[in-house]
mmCIF file with all atom_site columns, C-alpha atoms in Angstrom:
data_model
loop_
_atom_site.group_PDB
_atom_site.id
_atom_site.type_symbol
_atom_site.label_atom_id
_atom_site.label_alt_id
_atom_site.label_comp_id
_atom_site.label_asym_id
_atom_site.label_entity_id
_atom_site.label_seq_id
_atom_site.pdbx_PDB_ins_code
_atom_site.Cartn_x
_atom_site.Cartn_y
_atom_site.Cartn_z
_atom_site.occupancy
_atom_site.B_iso_or_equiv
_atom_site.pdbx_formal_charge
_atom_site.auth_seq_id
_atom_site.auth_comp_id
_atom_site.auth_asym_id
_atom_site.auth_atom_id
_atom_site.pdbx_PDB_model_num
ATOM 1   C CA . UNK A 1 1   ? -120.945 -17.167  19.733  1.00 44.00 ? 284 UNK A CA 1
ATOM 2   C CA . UNK A 1 2   ? -118.872 -14.105  19.108  1.00 43.00 ? 285 UNK A CA 1
ATOM 3   C CA . UNK A 1 3   ? -115.179 -13.655  18.437  1.00 46.00 ? 286 UNK A CA 1
ATOM 4   C CA . UNK A 1 4   ? -114.439 -12.245  21.622  1.00 46.00 ? 287 UNK A CA 1
ATOM 5   C CA . UNK A 1 5   ? -115.439 -15.498  23.686  1.00 44.00 ? 288 UNK A CA 1
ATOM 6   C CA . UNK A 1 6   ? -113.147 -17.829  21.234  1.00 43.00 ? 289 UNK A CA 1
ATOM 7   C CA . UNK A 1 7   ? -109.981 -16.746  22.295  1.00 46.00 ? 290 UNK A CA 1
ATOM 8   C CA . UNK A 1 8   ? -110.672 -15.711  25.607  1.00 44.00 ? 291 UNK A CA 1
ATOM 9   C CA . UNK A 1 9   ? -109.397 -17.698  28.837  1.00 44.00 ? 292 UNK A CA 1
ATOM 10  C CA . UNK A 1 10  ? -110.950 -18.351  31.925  1.00 46.00 ? 293 UNK A CA 1
ATOM 11  C CA . UNK A 1 11  ? -109.044 -16.342  34.511  1.00 43.00 ? 294 UNK A CA 1
ATOM 12  C CA . UNK A 1 12  ? -110.000 -19.090  37.446  1.00 46.00 ? 295 UNK A CA 1
ATOM 13  C CA . UNK A 1 13  ? -108.620 -21.885  35.289  1.00 48.00 ? 296 UNK A CA 1
ATOM 14  C CA . UNK A 1 14  ? -104.808 -20.285  34.908  1.00 47.00 ? 297 UNK A CA 1
ATOM 15  C CA . UNK A 1 15  ? -102.574 -20.973  32.085  1.00 47.00 ? 298 UNK A CA 1
ATOM 16  C CA . UNK A 1 16  ? -101.948 -24.508  31.021  1.00 48.00 ? 299 UNK A CA 1
ATOM 17  C CA . UNK A 1 17  ? -98.945  -26.537  32.399  1.00 47.00 ? 300 UNK A CA 1
ATOM 18  C CA . UNK A 1 18  ? -96.224  -27.646  30.254  1.00 45.00 ? 301 UNK A CA 1
ATOM 19  C CA . UNK A 1 19  ? -96.315  -30.971  28.505  1.00 45.00 ? 302 UNK A CA 1
ATOM 20  C CA . UNK A 1 20  ? -99.986  -31.965  29.930  1.00 46.00 ? 303 UNK A CA 1
ATOM 21  C CA . UNK A 1 21  ? -103.319 -30.513  31.048  1.00 45.00 ? 304 UNK A CA 1
ATOM 22  C CA . UNK A 1 22  ? -103.581 -28.707  34.340  1.00 45.00 ? 305 UNK A CA 1
ATOM 23  C CA . UNK A 1 23  ? -105.952 -29.852  36.953  1.00 46.00 ? 306 UNK A CA 1
ATOM 24  C CA . UNK A 1 24  ? -109.155 -28.050  37.433  1.00 45.00 ? 307 UNK A CA 1
ATOM 25  C CA . UNK A 1 25  ? -110.047 -27.192  40.878  1.00 43.00 ? 308 UNK A CA 1
ATOM 26  C CA . UNK A 1 26  ? -113.348 -29.321  40.137  1.00 45.00 ? 309 UNK A CA 1
ATOM 27  C CA . UNK A 1 27  ? -111.150 -32.579  40.125  1.00 46.00 ? 310 UNK A CA 1
ATOM 28  C CA . UNK A 1 28  ? -110.051 -32.546  36.289  1.00 45.00 ? 311 UNK A CA 1
ATOM 29  C CA . UNK A 1 29  ? -107.197 -34.833  34.894  1.00 46.00 ? 312 UNK A CA 1
ATOM 30  C CA . UNK A 1 30  ? -104.017 -35.011  36.668  1.00 45.00 ? 313 UNK A CA 1
ATOM 31  C CA . UNK A 1 31  ? -100.516 -33.825  34.945  1.00 48.00 ? 314 UNK A CA 1
ATOM 32  C CA . UNK A 1 32  ? -98.540  -37.049  33.940  1.00 48.00 ? 315 UNK A CA 1
ATOM 33  C CA . UNK A 1 33  ? -95.404  -36.048  35.380  1.00 51.00 ? 316 UNK A CA 1
ATOM 34  C CA . UNK A 1 34  ? -97.270  -35.699  38.834  1.00 47.00 ? 317 UNK A CA 1
ATOM 35  C CA . UNK A 1 35  ? -98.983  -39.378  38.179  1.00 49.00 ? 318 UNK A CA 1
ATOM 36  C CA . UNK A 1 36  ? -95.740  -40.957  37.294  1.00 53.00 ? 319 UNK A CA 1
ATOM 37  C CA . UNK A 1 37  ? -94.107  -39.594  40.678  1.00 48.00 ? 320 UNK A CA 1
ATOM 38  C CA . UNK A 1 38  ? -96.776  -41.047  42.933  1.00 52.00 ? 321 UNK A CA 1
ATOM 39  C CA . UNK A 1 39  ? -96.318  -44.475  41.212  1.00 53.00 ? 322 UNK A CA 1
ATOM 40  C CA . UNK A 1 40  ? -92.755  -44.330  41.930  1.00 51.00 ? 323 UNK A CA 1
ATOM 41  C CA . UNK A 1 41  ? -93.360  -43.355  45.361  1.00 49.00 ? 324 UNK A CA 1
ATOM 42  C CA . UNK A 1 42  ? -95.742  -46.239  46.021  1.00 52.00 ? 325 UNK A CA 1
ATOM 43  C CA . UNK A 1 43  ? -93.604  -48.829  44.241  1.00 51.00 ? 326 UNK A CA 1
ATOM 44  C CA . UNK A 1 44  ? -90.427  -47.918  46.748  1.00 48.00 ? 327 UNK A CA 1
ATOM 45  C CA . UNK A 1 45  ? -92.845  -48.235  49.737  1.00 45.00 ? 328 UNK A CA 1
ATOM 46  C CA . UNK A 1 46  ? -93.839  -51.475  48.527  1.00 49.00 ? 329 UNK A CA 1
ATOM 47  C CA . UNK A 1 47  ? -90.299  -52.789  47.911  1.00 48.00 ? 330 UNK A CA 1
ATOM 48  C CA . UNK A 1 48  ? -89.177  -51.327  51.441  1.00 47.00 ? 331 UNK A CA 1
ATOM 49  C CA . UNK A 1 49  ? -92.295  -52.856  53.224  1.00 47.00 ? 332 UNK A CA 1
ATOM 50  C CA . UNK A 1 50  ? -91.345  -56.317  51.477  1.00 47.00 ? 333 UNK A CA 1
ATOM 51  C CA . UNK A 1 51  ? -87.654  -56.225  52.585  1.00 45.00 ? 334 UNK A CA 1
ATOM 52  C CA . UNK A 1 52  ? -88.156  -54.863  56.132  1.00 45.00 ? 335 UNK A CA 1
ATOM 53  C CA . UNK A 1 53  ? -91.435  -55.823  57.162  1.00 46.00 ? 336 UNK A CA 1
ATOM 54  C CA . UNK A 1 54  ? -91.980  -58.937  55.547  1.00 49.00 ? 337 UNK A CA 1
ATOM 55  C CA . UNK A 1 55  ? -92.616  -61.973  57.948  1.00 52.00 ? 338 UNK A CA 1
ATOM 56  C CA . UNK A 1 56  ? -90.589  -65.497  57.932  1.00 51.00 ? 339 UNK A CA 1
ATOM 57  C CA . UNK A 1 57  ? -91.555  -68.436  55.719  1.00 54.00 ? 340 UNK A CA 1
ATOM 58  C CA . UNK A 1 58  ? -94.007  -70.272  57.972  1.00 53.00 ? 341 UNK A CA 1
ATOM 59  C CA . UNK A 1 59  ? -92.501  -73.667  56.552  1.00 53.00 ? 342 UNK A CA 1
ATOM 60  C CA . UNK A 1 60  ? -88.942  -73.073  58.220  1.00 54.00 ? 343 UNK A CA 1
ATOM 61  C CA . UNK A 1 61  ? -88.122  -74.568  61.717  1.00 56.00 ? 344 UNK A CA 1
ATOM 62  C CA . UNK A 1 62  ? -86.413  -72.144  64.030  1.00 57.00 ? 345 UNK A CA 1
ATOM 63  C CA . UNK A 1 63  ? -82.995  -73.183  65.001  1.00 56.00 ? 346 UNK A CA 1
ATOM 64  C CA . UNK A 1 64  ? -82.704  -75.133  68.229  1.00 56.00 ? 347 UNK A CA 1
ATOM 65  C CA . UNK A 1 65  ? -80.946  -73.424  70.934  1.00 66.00 ? 348 UNK A CA 1
ATOM 66  C CA . UNK A 1 66  ? -78.661  -75.068  72.966  1.00 62.00 ? 349 UNK A CA 1
ATOM 67  C CA . UNK A 1 67  ? -79.631  -76.358  76.348  1.00 70.00 ? 350 UNK A CA 1
ATOM 68  C CA . UNK A 1 68  ? -76.862  -75.774  78.878  1.00 73.00 ? 351 UNK A CA 1
ATOM 69  C CA . UNK A 1 69  ? -78.686  -78.285  81.531  1.00 73.00 ? 352 UNK A CA 1
ATOM 70  C CA . UNK A 1 70  ? -79.189  -80.979  79.149  1.00 74.00 ? 353 UNK A CA 1
ATOM 71  C CA . UNK A 1 71  ? -75.342  -81.074  78.253  1.00 80.00 ? 354 UNK A CA 1
ATOM 72  C CA . UNK A 1 72  ? -74.220  -81.111  81.566  1.00 82.00 ? 355 UNK A CA 1
ATOM 73  C CA . UNK A 1 73  ? -76.637  -83.600  82.235  1.00 83.00 ? 356 UNK A CA 1
ATOM 74  C CA . UNK A 1 74  ? -74.854  -85.906  79.300  1.00 84.00 ? 357 UNK A CA 1
ATOM 75  C CA . UNK A 1 75  ? -71.849  -85.277  80.663  1.00 85.00 ? 358 UNK A CA 1
ATOM 76  C CA . UNK A 1 76  ? -72.691  -86.217  84.264  1.00 87.00 ? 359 UNK A CA 1
ATOM 77  C CA . UNK A 1 77  ? -74.324  -89.583  83.071  1.00 87.00 ? 360 UNK A CA 1
ATOM 78  C CA . UNK A 1 78  ? -70.872  -90.323  81.074  1.00 89.00 ? 361 UNK A CA 1
ATOM 79  C CA . UNK A 1 79  ? -68.898  -89.787  84.083  1.00 88.00 ? 362 UNK A CA 1
ATOM 80  C CA . UNK A 1 80  ? -71.052  -92.045  86.234  1.00 90.00 ? 363 UNK A CA 1
ATOM 81  C CA . UNK A 1 81  ? -71.059  -94.941  83.712  1.00 89.00 ? 364 UNK A CA 1
ATOM 82  C CA . UNK A 1 82  ? -67.197  -94.527  83.740  1.00 90.00 ? 365 UNK A CA 1
ATOM 83  C CA . UNK A 1 83  ? -66.870  -94.642  87.585  1.00 91.00 ? 366 UNK A CA 1
ATOM 84  C CA . UNK A 1 84  ? -69.444  -97.638  87.659  1.00 92.00 ? 367 UNK A CA 1
ATOM 85  C CA . UNK A 1 85  ? -67.094  -99.521  85.284  1.00 92.00 ? 368 UNK A CA 1
ATOM 86  C CA . UNK A 1 86  ? -64.077  -98.555  87.370  1.00 91.00 ? 369 UNK A CA 1
ATOM 87  C CA . UNK A 1 87  ? -66.092  -99.738  90.665  1.00 92.00 ? 370 UNK A CA 1
ATOM 88  C CA . UNK A 1 88  ? -66.817  -103.214 88.985  1.00 92.00 ? 371 UNK A CA 1
ATOM 89  C CA . UNK A 1 89  ? -63.345  -103.679 87.616  1.00 92.00 ? 372 UNK A CA 1
ATOM 90  C CA . UNK A 1 90  ? -61.957  -102.916 90.997  1.00 92.00 ? 373 UNK A CA 1
ATOM 91  C CA . UNK A 1 91  ? -64.564  -105.239 92.933  1.00 92.00 ? 374 UNK A CA 1
ATOM 92  C CA . UNK A 1 92  ? -63.634  -108.059 90.574  1.00 93.00 ? 375 UNK A CA 1
ATOM 93  C CA . UNK A 1 93  ? -59.813  -107.666 91.037  1.00 93.00 ? 376 UNK A CA 1
ATOM 94  C CA . UNK A 1 94  ? -60.638  -107.439 94.468  1.00 92.00 ? 377 UNK A CA 1
ATOM 95  C CA . UNK A 1 95  ? -62.466  -110.853 94.638  1.00 92.00 ? 378 UNK A CA 1
ATOM 96  C CA . UNK A 1 96  ? -59.838  -112.508 92.531  1.00 93.00 ? 379 UNK A CA 1
ATOM 97  C CA . UNK A 1 97  ? -56.802  -111.306 95.081  1.00 91.00 ? 380 UNK A CA 1
ATOM 98  C CA . UNK A 1 98  ? -59.093  -112.819 98.078  1.00 91.00 ? 381 UNK A CA 1
ATOM 99  C CA . UNK A 1 99  ? -59.523  -115.900 96.321  1.00 91.00 ? 382 UNK A CA 1
ATOM 100 C CA . UNK A 1 100 ? -55.868  -116.131 95.696  1.00 91.00 ? 383 UNK A CA 1
ATOM 101 C CA . UNK A 1 101 ? -55.069  -115.065 99.297  1.00 91.00 ? 384 UNK A CA 1
ATOM 102 C CA . UNK A 1 102 ? -57.278  -117.772 100.517 1.00 90.00 ? 385 UNK A CA 1
ATOM 103 C CA . UNK A 1 103 ? -55.704  -120.354 98.479  1.00 88.00 ? 386 UNK A CA 1
ATOM 104 C CA . UNK A 1 104 ? -52.387  -119.404 99.031  1.00 91.00 ? 387 UNK A CA 1
ATOM 105 C CA . UNK A 1 105 ? -53.048  -119.509 103.021 1.00 90.00 ? 388 UNK A CA 1
ATOM 106 C CA . UNK A 1 106 ? -54.590  -122.714 102.726 1.00 85.00 ? 389 UNK A CA 1
ATOM 107 C CA . UNK A 1 107 ? -51.519  -124.341 100.780 1.00 86.00 ? 390 UNK A CA 1
ATOM 108 C CA . UNK A 1 108 ? -49.357  -122.699 103.446 1.00 89.00 ? 391 UNK A CA 1
ATOM 109 C CA . UNK A 1 109 ? -51.216  -124.342 106.185 1.00 85.00 ? 392 UNK A CA 1
ATOM 110 C CA . UNK A 1 110 ? -51.169  -127.706 104.371 1.00 83.00 ? 393 UNK A CA 1
ATOM 111 C CA . UNK A 1 111 ? -47.615  -127.427 104.102 1.00 87.00 ? 394 UNK A CA 1
ATOM 112 C CA . UNK A 1 112 ? -46.842  -126.438 107.373 1.00 89.00 ? 395 UNK A CA 1
ATOM 113 C CA . UNK A 1 113 ? -49.120  -129.437 108.651 1.00 87.00 ? 396 UNK A CA 1
ATOM 114 C CA . UNK A 1 114 ? -47.499  -131.846 106.258 1.00 89.00 ? 397 UNK A CA 1
ATOM 115 C CA . UNK A 1 115 ? -43.896  -130.939 107.473 1.00 90.00 ? 398 UNK A CA 1
ATOM 116 C CA . UNK A 1 116 ? -45.283  -131.136 111.060 1.00 89.00 ? 399 UNK A CA 1
ATOM 117 C CA . UNK A 1 117 ? -46.862  -134.383 110.724 1.00 90.00 ? 400 UNK A CA 1
ATOM 118 C CA . UNK A 1 118 ? -44.559  -136.313 108.190 1.00 90.00 ? 401 UNK A CA 1
ATOM 119 C CA . UNK A 1 119 ? -41.907  -137.268 110.606 1.00 91.00 ? 402 UNK A CA 1
ATOM 120 C CA . UNK A 1 120 ? -44.569  -138.432 113.042 1.00 92.00 ? 403 UNK A CA 1
ATOM 121 C CA . UNK A 1 121 ? -45.867  -141.185 110.991 1.00 93.00 ? 404 UNK A CA 1
ATOM 122 C CA . UNK A 1 122 ? -42.702  -143.216 111.914 1.00 92.00 ? 405 UNK A CA 1
ATOM 123 C CA . UNK A 1 123 ? -43.907  -142.830 115.528 1.00 93.00 ? 406 UNK A CA 1
ATOM 124 C CA . UNK A 1 124 ? -47.319  -144.130 114.591 1.00 94.00 ? 407 UNK A CA 1
ATOM 125 C CA . UNK A 1 125 ? -45.848  -147.069 112.794 1.00 92.00 ? 408 UNK A CA 1
ATOM 126 C CA . UNK A 1 126 ? -44.026  -148.074 116.074 1.00 92.00 ? 409 UNK A CA 1
ATOM 127 C CA . UNK A 1 127 ? -47.387  -147.646 117.772 1.00 92.00 ? 410 UNK A CA 1
ATOM 128 C CA . UNK A 1 128 ? -49.018  -149.979 115.362 1.00 90.00 ? 411 UNK A CA 1
ATOM 129 C CA . UNK A 1 129 ? -45.967  -152.698 115.794 1.00 90.00 ? 412 UNK A CA 1
ATOM 130 C CA . UNK A 1 130 ? -46.468  -152.747 119.733 1.00 91.00 ? 413 UNK A CA 1
ATOM 131 C CA . UNK A 1 131 ? -50.057  -153.358 119.345 1.00 90.00 ? 414 UNK A CA 1
ATOM 132 C CA . UNK A 1 132 ? -49.572  -156.663 116.726 1.00 87.00 ? 415 UNK A CA 1
ATOM 133 C CA . UNK A 1 133 ? -47.306  -157.881 119.592 1.00 88.00 ? 416 UNK A CA 1
ATOM 134 C CA . UNK A 1 134 ? -49.904  -157.163 122.719 1.00 88.00 ? 417 UNK A CA 1
ATOM 135 C CA . UNK A 1 135 ? -52.485  -154.908 123.671 1.00 89.00 ? 418 UNK A CA 1
ATOM 136 C CA . UNK A 1 136 ? -51.573  -151.493 124.951 1.00 87.00 ? 419 UNK A CA 1
ATOM 137 C CA . UNK A 1 137 ? -51.706  -150.993 128.664 1.00 89.00 ? 420 UNK A CA 1
ATOM 138 C CA . UNK A 1 138 ? -51.135  -148.203 131.109 1.00 89.00 ? 421 UNK A CA 1
ATOM 139 C CA . UNK A 1 139 ? -49.301  -144.915 130.504 1.00 89.00 ? 422 UNK A CA 1
ATOM 140 C CA . UNK A 1 140 ? -48.027  -146.173 126.915 1.00 90.00 ? 423 UNK A CA 1
ATOM 141 C CA . UNK A 1 141 ? -51.696  -146.655 126.020 1.00 91.00 ? 424 UNK A CA 1
ATOM 142 C CA . UNK A 1 142 ? -52.864  -143.403 127.073 1.00 93.00 ? 425 UNK A CA 1
ATOM 143 C CA . UNK A 1 143 ? -50.108  -141.453 125.297 1.00 93.00 ? 426 UNK A CA 1
ATOM 144 C CA . UNK A 1 144 ? -50.539  -143.578 121.952 1.00 93.00 ? 427 UNK A CA 1
ATOM 145 C CA . UNK A 1 145 ? -54.428  -142.567 121.940 1.00 93.00 ? 428 UNK A CA 1
ATOM 146 C CA . UNK A 1 146 ? -53.705  -138.951 122.965 1.00 94.00 ? 429 UNK A CA 1
ATOM 147 C CA . UNK A 1 147 ? -51.015  -138.758 119.990 1.00 94.00 ? 430 UNK A CA 1
ATOM 148 C CA . UNK A 1 148 ? -53.271  -140.477 117.482 1.00 92.00 ? 431 UNK A CA 1
ATOM 149 C CA . UNK A 1 149 ? -56.289  -138.352 118.463 1.00 93.00 ? 432 UNK A CA 1
ATOM 150 C CA . UNK A 1 150 ? -54.219  -134.874 117.843 1.00 93.00 ? 433 UNK A CA 1
ATOM 151 C CA . UNK A 1 151 ? -52.818  -135.926 114.429 1.00 93.00 ? 434 UNK A CA 1
ATOM 152 C CA . UNK A 1 152 ? -56.272  -136.853 113.621 1.00 91.00 ? 435 UNK A CA 1
ATOM 153 C CA . UNK A 1 153 ? -57.385  -133.555 114.693 1.00 91.00 ? 436 UNK A CA 1
ATOM 154 C CA . UNK A 1 154 ? -54.930  -131.700 112.375 1.00 89.00 ? 437 UNK A CA 1
ATOM 155 C CA . UNK A 1 155 ? -56.259  -133.713 109.179 1.00 90.00 ? 438 UNK A CA 1
ATOM 156 C CA . UNK A 1 156 ? -53.790  -136.797 109.377 1.00 92.00 ? 439 UNK A CA 1
ATOM 157 C CA . UNK A 1 157 ? -55.782  -139.826 108.003 1.00 93.00 ? 440 UNK A CA 1
ATOM 158 C CA . UNK A 1 158 ? -54.896  -143.267 108.306 1.00 94.00 ? 441 UNK A CA 1
ATOM 159 C CA . UNK A 1 159 ? -55.673  -145.531 105.338 1.00 94.00 ? 442 UNK A CA 1
ATOM 160 C CA . UNK A 1 160 ? -54.812  -149.115 104.034 1.00 91.00 ? 443 UNK A CA 1
ATOM 161 C CA . UNK A 1 161 ? -56.367  -152.559 104.931 1.00 91.00 ? 444 UNK A CA 1
ATOM 162 C CA . UNK A 1 162 ? -56.231  -155.952 103.739 1.00 92.00 ? 445 UNK A CA 1
ATOM 163 C CA . UNK A 1 163 ? -58.895  -156.324 100.793 1.00 91.00 ? 446 UNK A CA 1
ATOM 164 C CA . UNK A 1 164 ? -58.429  -152.908 99.543  1.00 93.00 ? 447 UNK A CA 1
ATOM 165 C CA . UNK A 1 165 ? -58.229  -153.041 95.648  1.00 93.00 ? 448 UNK A CA 1
ATOM 166 C CA . UNK A 1 166 ? -54.608  -152.045 94.546  1.00 94.00 ? 449 UNK A CA 1
ATOM 167 C CA . UNK A 1 167 ? -54.356  -148.280 93.520  1.00 93.00 ? 450 UNK A CA 1
ATOM 168 C CA . UNK A 1 168 ? -50.974  -147.392 92.405  1.00 93.00 ? 451 UNK A CA 1
ATOM 169 C CA . UNK A 1 169 ? -51.360  -143.652 93.653  1.00 93.00 ? 452 UNK A CA 1
ATOM 170 C CA . UNK A 1 170 ? -51.830  -144.404 97.517  1.00 93.00 ? 453 UNK A CA 1
ATOM 171 C CA . UNK A 1 171 ? -50.646  -147.957 97.565  1.00 94.00 ? 454 UNK A CA 1
ATOM 172 C CA . UNK A 1 172 ? -46.795  -149.133 97.296  1.00 94.00 ? 455 UNK A CA 1
ATOM 173 C CA . UNK A 1 173 ? -46.801  -152.823 96.297  1.00 93.00 ? 456 UNK A CA 1
ATOM 174 C CA . UNK A 1 174 ? -43.782  -154.344 97.908  1.00 93.00 ? 457 UNK A CA 1
ATOM 175 C CA . UNK A 1 175 ? -44.274  -157.833 96.388  1.00 91.00 ? 458 UNK A CA 1
ATOM 176 C CA . UNK A 1 176 ? -46.792  -159.699 94.839  1.00 89.00 ? 459 UNK A CA 1
ATOM 177 C CA . UNK A 1 177 ? -47.585  -163.221 96.762  1.00 88.00 ? 460 UNK A CA 1
ATOM 178 C CA . UNK A 1 178 ? -49.392  -165.370 94.213  1.00 87.00 ? 461 UNK A CA 1
ATOM 179 C CA . UNK A 1 179 ? -52.924  -165.492 93.236  1.00 88.00 ? 462 UNK A CA 1
ATOM 180 C CA . UNK A 1 180 ? -56.215  -165.658 94.752  1.00 87.00 ? 463 UNK A CA 1
ATOM 181 C CA . UNK A 1 181 ? -59.279  -167.378 93.408  1.00 87.00 ? 464 UNK A CA 1
ATOM 182 C CA . UNK A 1 182 ? -61.469  -165.000 95.423  1.00 87.00 ? 465 UNK A CA 1
ATOM 183 C CA . UNK A 1 183 ? -60.361  -161.674 94.096  1.00 88.00 ? 466 UNK A CA 1
ATOM 184 C CA . UNK A 1 184 ? -61.102  -159.939 90.479  1.00 89.00 ? 467 UNK A CA 1
ATOM 185 C CA . UNK A 1 185 ? -58.786  -157.340 90.616  1.00 92.00 ? 468 UNK A CA 1
ATOM 186 C CA . UNK A 1 186 ? -55.364  -157.042 91.954  1.00 92.00 ? 469 UNK A CA 1
ATOM 187 C CA . UNK A 1 187 ? -55.851  -156.621 95.707  1.00 92.00 ? 470 UNK A CA 1
ATOM 188 C CA . UNK A 1 188 ? -53.892  -155.840 98.929  1.00 94.00 ? 471 UNK A CA 1
ATOM 189 C CA . UNK A 1 189 ? -53.558  -158.936 100.834 1.00 93.00 ? 472 UNK A CA 1
ATOM 190 C CA . UNK A 1 190 ? -51.119  -157.898 103.578 1.00 92.00 ? 473 UNK A CA 1
ATOM 191 C CA . UNK A 1 191 ? -50.729  -154.335 104.754 1.00 92.00 ? 474 UNK A CA 1
ATOM 192 C CA . UNK A 1 192 ? -46.787  -153.764 106.167 1.00 92.00 ? 475 UNK A CA 1
ATOM 193 C CA . UNK A 1 193 ? -47.351  -150.205 106.954 1.00 92.00 ? 476 UNK A CA 1
ATOM 194 C CA . UNK A 1 194 ? -50.378  -147.989 106.920 1.00 93.00 ? 477 UNK A CA 1
ATOM 195 C CA . UNK A 1 195 ? -50.679  -145.106 104.705 1.00 94.00 ? 478 UNK A CA 1
ATOM 196 C CA . UNK A 1 196 ? -51.323  -141.467 105.784 1.00 95.00 ? 479 UNK A CA 1
ATOM 197 C CA . UNK A 1 197 ? -52.685  -138.529 103.774 1.00 93.00 ? 480 UNK A CA 1
ATOM 198 C CA . UNK A 1 198 ? -53.631  -134.912 104.736 1.00 90.00 ? 481 UNK A CA 1
ATOM 199 C CA . UNK A 1 199 ? -56.699  -134.076 102.607 1.00 85.00 ? 482 UNK A CA 1
ATOM 200 C CA . UNK A 1 200 ? -56.066  -135.477 99.101  1.00 86.00 ? 483 UNK A CA 1
ATOM 201 C CA . UNK A 1 201 ? -52.406  -135.361 99.596  1.00 89.00 ? 484 UNK A CA 1
ATOM 202 C CA . UNK A 1 202 ? -50.508  -138.786 100.187 1.00 92.00 ? 485 UNK A CA 1
ATOM 203 C CA . UNK A 1 203 ? -47.921  -138.109 103.108 1.00 92.00 ? 486 UNK A CA 1
ATOM 204 C CA . UNK A 1 204 ? -46.683  -141.730 102.559 1.00 93.00 ? 487 UNK A CA 1
ATOM 205 C CA . UNK A 1 205 ? -48.218  -144.311 100.731 1.00 94.00 ? 488 UNK A CA 1
ATOM 206 C CA . UNK A 1 206 ? -49.397  -147.714 102.293 1.00 94.00 ? 489 UNK A CA 1
ATOM 207 C CA . UNK A 1 207 ? -46.883  -150.305 101.720 1.00 94.00 ? 490 UNK A CA 1
ATOM 208 C CA . UNK A 1 208 ? -48.547  -153.628 100.988 1.00 94.00 ? 491 UNK A CA 1
ATOM 209 C CA . UNK A 1 209 ? -48.345  -157.102 99.612  1.00 94.00 ? 492 UNK A CA 1
ATOM 210 C CA . UNK A 1 210 ? -50.572  -157.825 96.958  1.00 94.00 ? 493 UNK A CA 1
ATOM 211 C CA . UNK A 1 211 ? -52.444  -160.800 95.357  1.00 93.00 ? 494 UNK A CA 1
ATOM 212 C CA . UNK A 1 212 ? -53.549  -161.258 91.392  1.00 92.00 ? 495 UNK A CA 1
ATOM 213 C CA . UNK A 1 213 ? -56.665  -162.747 90.358  1.00 90.00 ? 496 UNK A CA 1
ATOM 214 C CA . UNK A 1 214 ? -56.512  -166.561 89.601  1.00 82.00 ? 497 UNK A CA 1
ATOM 215 C CA . UNK A 1 215 ? -57.317  -166.175 85.876  1.00 74.00 ? 498 UNK A CA 1
ATOM 216 C CA . UNK A 1 216 ? -55.170  -163.222 85.357  1.00 52.00 ? 499 UNK A CA 1
#
């Protein structure tokens, strides 16, 4: 090899780059500065892709969106339940009011009947005394029977017969007339005046003479 070839430079390769070896047209080594710049651009692109184009975590559930129709249905159901309770309460109040009115109406009717029939028991006593003397005849008999039938239809019931067990709630003992071996409890021996009642309400207690058992 001659000295002329040692120091010569190939004009096609050009001068060497600063700080490194210049690439040759045939695919030689890349300069260090160019490699660092390319690596930095690739890293920036990767970081940008992770921030902007990354997919959400597959395990996370998406937030449930409110359903206006479901909310409206729930509100409607609550309103319906409230109106149903109000209706049931009103129905119960109406039934109680109806019972109270019917009870008061029946009580008013009984009081009116009692007030109208109480004085008539004296007329019925007169008819009973007339029968004790002699049988009723003619027009007096027809009037007496019609009166008795009318007051019975209004609910006035006659009670009290000899032999009934004495009951202080419906009998008024005028006196005791001794003992009787044939009775086991205090018994009505004589009925001076019959008793009358309307339903369970006593208009007048039967006035009686009573006897006691012999062993009493």
